[in-house]
């Protein structure tokens, strides 16, 4: 089954509303980085950052995660900024926790808020998004992945 992520971006932009002048957007690789690029364009901003949170995950070895060629790139100072951290899917909260650890390696933002396209439930950590386009409870065995084809974002839902 496929789900049009582009329509969810419209919903997310509406839920976010406006951004203060002191707000910067940072996307978590990979889906969050794609989303950050679209949000920057929609809000008329000129830059965004990307985070690679894999090495900060507490389940790095258990999940068999491999160091990625993706790296963190934040082209602005985070100190004193309002950071809008974006990701495609929120499930356990472990990726967000890892991303915040990585973010704080770059400075101390005034605040951090979280925007996600889909909250699929299944939290293992007390992390909630400030802005959610869609809540879609899924079974643990189901996988929800964001892909990009012909510059269009689509979610794929796969069974176990």
Tab-separated table of C-alpha atoms in Angstrom:
chain	number	residue	atom	x	y	z
A	1	UNK	CA	0.000	0.000	0.000
A	2	UNK	CA	1.235	3.508	-0.795
A	3	UNK	CA	0.434	6.823	0.847
A	4	UNK	CA	1.071	10.240	-0.750
A	5	UNK	CA	3.549	12.032	1.501
A	6	UNK	CA	3.234	15.251	-0.503
A	7	UNK	CA	-0.354	15.680	0.737
A	8	UNK	CA	0.812	15.043	4.291
A	9	UNK	CA	3.379	17.829	3.899
A	10	UNK	CA	0.508	20.228	3.139
A	11	UNK	CA	-1.207	19.145	6.362
A	12	UNK	CA	2.018	19.497	8.347
A	13	UNK	CA	2.684	23.021	7.024
A	14	UNK	CA	-0.826	24.025	8.070
A	15	UNK	CA	-0.344	22.570	11.556
A	16	UNK	CA	3.021	24.300	12.020
A	17	UNK	CA	1.523	27.643	11.042
A	18	UNK	CA	4.188	30.343	11.043
A	19	UNK	CA	7.812	30.252	12.114
A	20	UNK	CA	9.537	32.939	14.151
A	21	UNK	CA	12.457	34.821	12.595
A	22	UNK	CA	14.805	32.943	14.915
A	23	UNK	CA	13.744	29.454	13.721
A	24	UNK	CA	15.937	27.061	11.769
A	25	UNK	CA	14.881	23.701	10.315
A	26	UNK	CA	16.935	20.534	10.698
A	27	UNK	CA	15.959	17.200	9.119
A	28	UNK	CA	17.021	13.772	10.303
A	29	UNK	CA	18.559	11.619	7.527
A	30	UNK	CA	17.083	10.434	5.274
A	31	UNK	CA	13.328	11.033	5.216
A	32	UNK	CA	13.541	13.997	7.572
A	33	UNK	CA	16.148	15.621	5.342
A	34	UNK	CA	13.826	15.328	2.325
A	35	UNK	CA	11.033	16.787	4.428
A	36	UNK	CA	13.260	19.636	5.684
A	37	UNK	CA	14.068	20.647	2.103
A	38	UNK	CA	10.365	20.892	1.284
A	39	UNK	CA	9.516	22.789	4.478
A	40	UNK	CA	12.297	25.320	3.856
A	41	UNK	CA	10.863	26.009	0.410
A	42	UNK	CA	7.307	26.263	1.757
A	43	UNK	CA	8.292	28.691	4.523
A	44	UNK	CA	10.484	30.785	2.220
A	45	UNK	CA	13.705	30.065	4.097
A	46	UNK	CA	17.091	29.778	2.433
A	47	UNK	CA	18.866	27.043	4.361
A	48	UNK	CA	18.363	23.988	6.501
A	49	UNK	CA	20.488	21.498	8.349
A	50	UNK	CA	20.630	17.724	8.280
A	51	UNK	CA	21.453	15.323	11.099
A	52	UNK	CA	22.869	11.805	10.978
A	53	UNK	CA	21.836	10.359	14.326
A	54	UNK	CA	22.882	6.725	13.808
A	55	UNK	CA	26.011	6.832	15.970
A	56	UNK	CA	24.060	8.304	18.908
A	57	UNK	CA	21.464	5.526	18.946
A	58	UNK	CA	21.410	3.416	22.084
A	59	UNK	CA	20.482	0.319	20.064
A	60	UNK	CA	23.247	0.767	17.491
A	61	UNK	CA	24.769	-2.704	17.854
A	62	UNK	CA	21.538	-4.565	18.585
A	63	UNK	CA	19.835	-3.348	15.407
A	64	UNK	CA	22.871	-4.002	13.257
A	65	UNK	CA	23.035	-0.388	12.141
A	66	UNK	CA	25.984	0.451	9.967
A	67	UNK	CA	27.812	3.765	9.881
A	68	UNK	CA	26.345	5.658	6.984
A	69	UNK	CA	27.973	7.863	4.414
A	70	UNK	CA	25.476	10.499	5.494
A	71	UNK	CA	26.826	13.124	7.829
A	72	UNK	CA	25.509	15.978	9.892
A	73	UNK	CA	25.547	19.312	8.089
A	74	UNK	CA	24.317	22.345	10.001
A	75	UNK	CA	25.258	25.521	8.095
A	76	UNK	CA	24.232	27.882	10.919
A	77	UNK	CA	24.888	28.340	14.622
A	78	UNK	CA	22.298	26.566	16.766
A	79	UNK	CA	23.009	28.564	19.927
A	80	UNK	CA	19.943	30.584	20.905
A	81	UNK	CA	17.870	29.425	17.912
A	82	UNK	CA	14.458	27.826	17.873
A	83	UNK	CA	15.073	24.531	16.098
A	84	UNK	CA	12.324	22.734	14.227
A	85	UNK	CA	13.574	19.143	14.092
A	86	UNK	CA	11.797	17.127	11.390
A	87	UNK	CA	11.500	13.441	10.641
A	88	UNK	CA	9.245	11.321	8.480
A	89	UNK	CA	8.007	8.753	11.023
A	90	UNK	CA	7.889	8.743	14.815
A	91	UNK	CA	7.712	5.338	16.452
A	92	UNK	CA	9.858	4.384	19.457
A	93	UNK	CA	11.415	7.814	20.008
A	94	UNK	CA	14.967	6.458	19.899
A	95	UNK	CA	15.904	8.227	16.660
A	96	UNK	CA	14.665	11.549	18.050
A	97	UNK	CA	16.605	11.078	21.289
A	98	UNK	CA	19.732	10.299	19.281
A	99	UNK	CA	19.147	13.303	17.010
A	100	UNK	CA	18.852	15.628	20.008
A	101	UNK	CA	22.132	14.265	21.379
A	102	UNK	CA	23.773	15.008	18.026
A	103	UNK	CA	22.150	18.461	17.869
A	104	UNK	CA	23.467	19.443	21.298
A	105	UNK	CA	26.985	18.542	20.132
A	106	UNK	CA	26.654	21.682	17.963
A	107	UNK	CA	25.466	24.085	20.647
A	108	UNK	CA	22.571	25.001	22.892
A	109	UNK	CA	19.383	25.982	21.088
A	110	UNK	CA	16.794	28.124	22.831
A	111	UNK	CA	14.167	25.472	22.080
A	112	UNK	CA	13.616	22.341	20.032
A	113	UNK	CA	10.247	21.335	18.618
A	114	UNK	CA	9.491	18.211	16.616
A	115	UNK	CA	7.464	17.865	13.413
A	116	UNK	CA	6.721	14.483	11.822
A	117	UNK	CA	4.592	13.351	8.937
A	118	UNK	CA	3.356	10.166	10.619
A	119	UNK	CA	3.162	9.105	14.260
A	120	UNK	CA	2.775	5.339	14.140
A	121	UNK	CA	2.742	4.772	17.904
A	122	UNK	CA	4.842	2.227	19.766
A	123	UNK	CA	6.799	4.672	21.921
A	124	UNK	CA	9.600	3.293	24.096
A	125	UNK	CA	10.762	6.727	25.258
A	126	UNK	CA	8.680	9.694	26.493
A	127	UNK	CA	8.987	11.690	23.271
A	128	UNK	CA	6.058	13.330	21.502
A	129	UNK	CA	5.914	15.481	18.391
A	130	UNK	CA	4.655	19.071	18.548
A	131	UNK	CA	3.330	18.869	14.987
A	132	UNK	CA	1.964	15.669	13.399
A	133	UNK	CA	0.369	15.424	9.962
A	134	UNK	CA	-1.169	11.988	10.570
A	135	UNK	CA	-1.496	9.418	13.343
A	136	UNK	CA	-1.419	5.910	11.908
A	137	UNK	CA	-1.159	3.095	14.456
A	138	UNK	CA	0.571	0.096	12.898
A	139	UNK	CA	1.450	-3.368	14.090
A	140	UNK	CA	5.058	-3.833	15.219
A	141	UNK	CA	5.742	-6.147	12.275
A	142	UNK	CA	4.566	-3.567	9.725
A	143	UNK	CA	7.189	-1.284	8.172
A	144	UNK	CA	6.521	2.247	7.036
A	145	UNK	CA	9.198	3.638	4.727
A	146	UNK	CA	9.430	6.929	2.880
A	147	UNK	CA	10.773	6.834	-0.636
A	148	UNK	CA	11.417	9.406	-3.325
A	149	UNK	CA	10.556	8.723	-6.964
A	150	UNK	CA	10.488	11.373	-9.704
A	151	UNK	CA	10.906	14.016	-6.974
A	152	UNK	CA	7.681	12.838	-5.291
A	153	UNK	CA	7.626	11.464	-1.750
A	154	UNK	CA	5.550	8.375	-1.019
A	155	UNK	CA	5.196	6.110	1.968
A	156	UNK	CA	5.163	2.349	1.513
A	157	UNK	CA	3.545	0.115	4.099
A	158	UNK	CA	4.922	-3.405	4.136
A	159	UNK	CA	3.796	-6.402	6.141
A	160	UNK	CA	6.341	-8.142	8.421
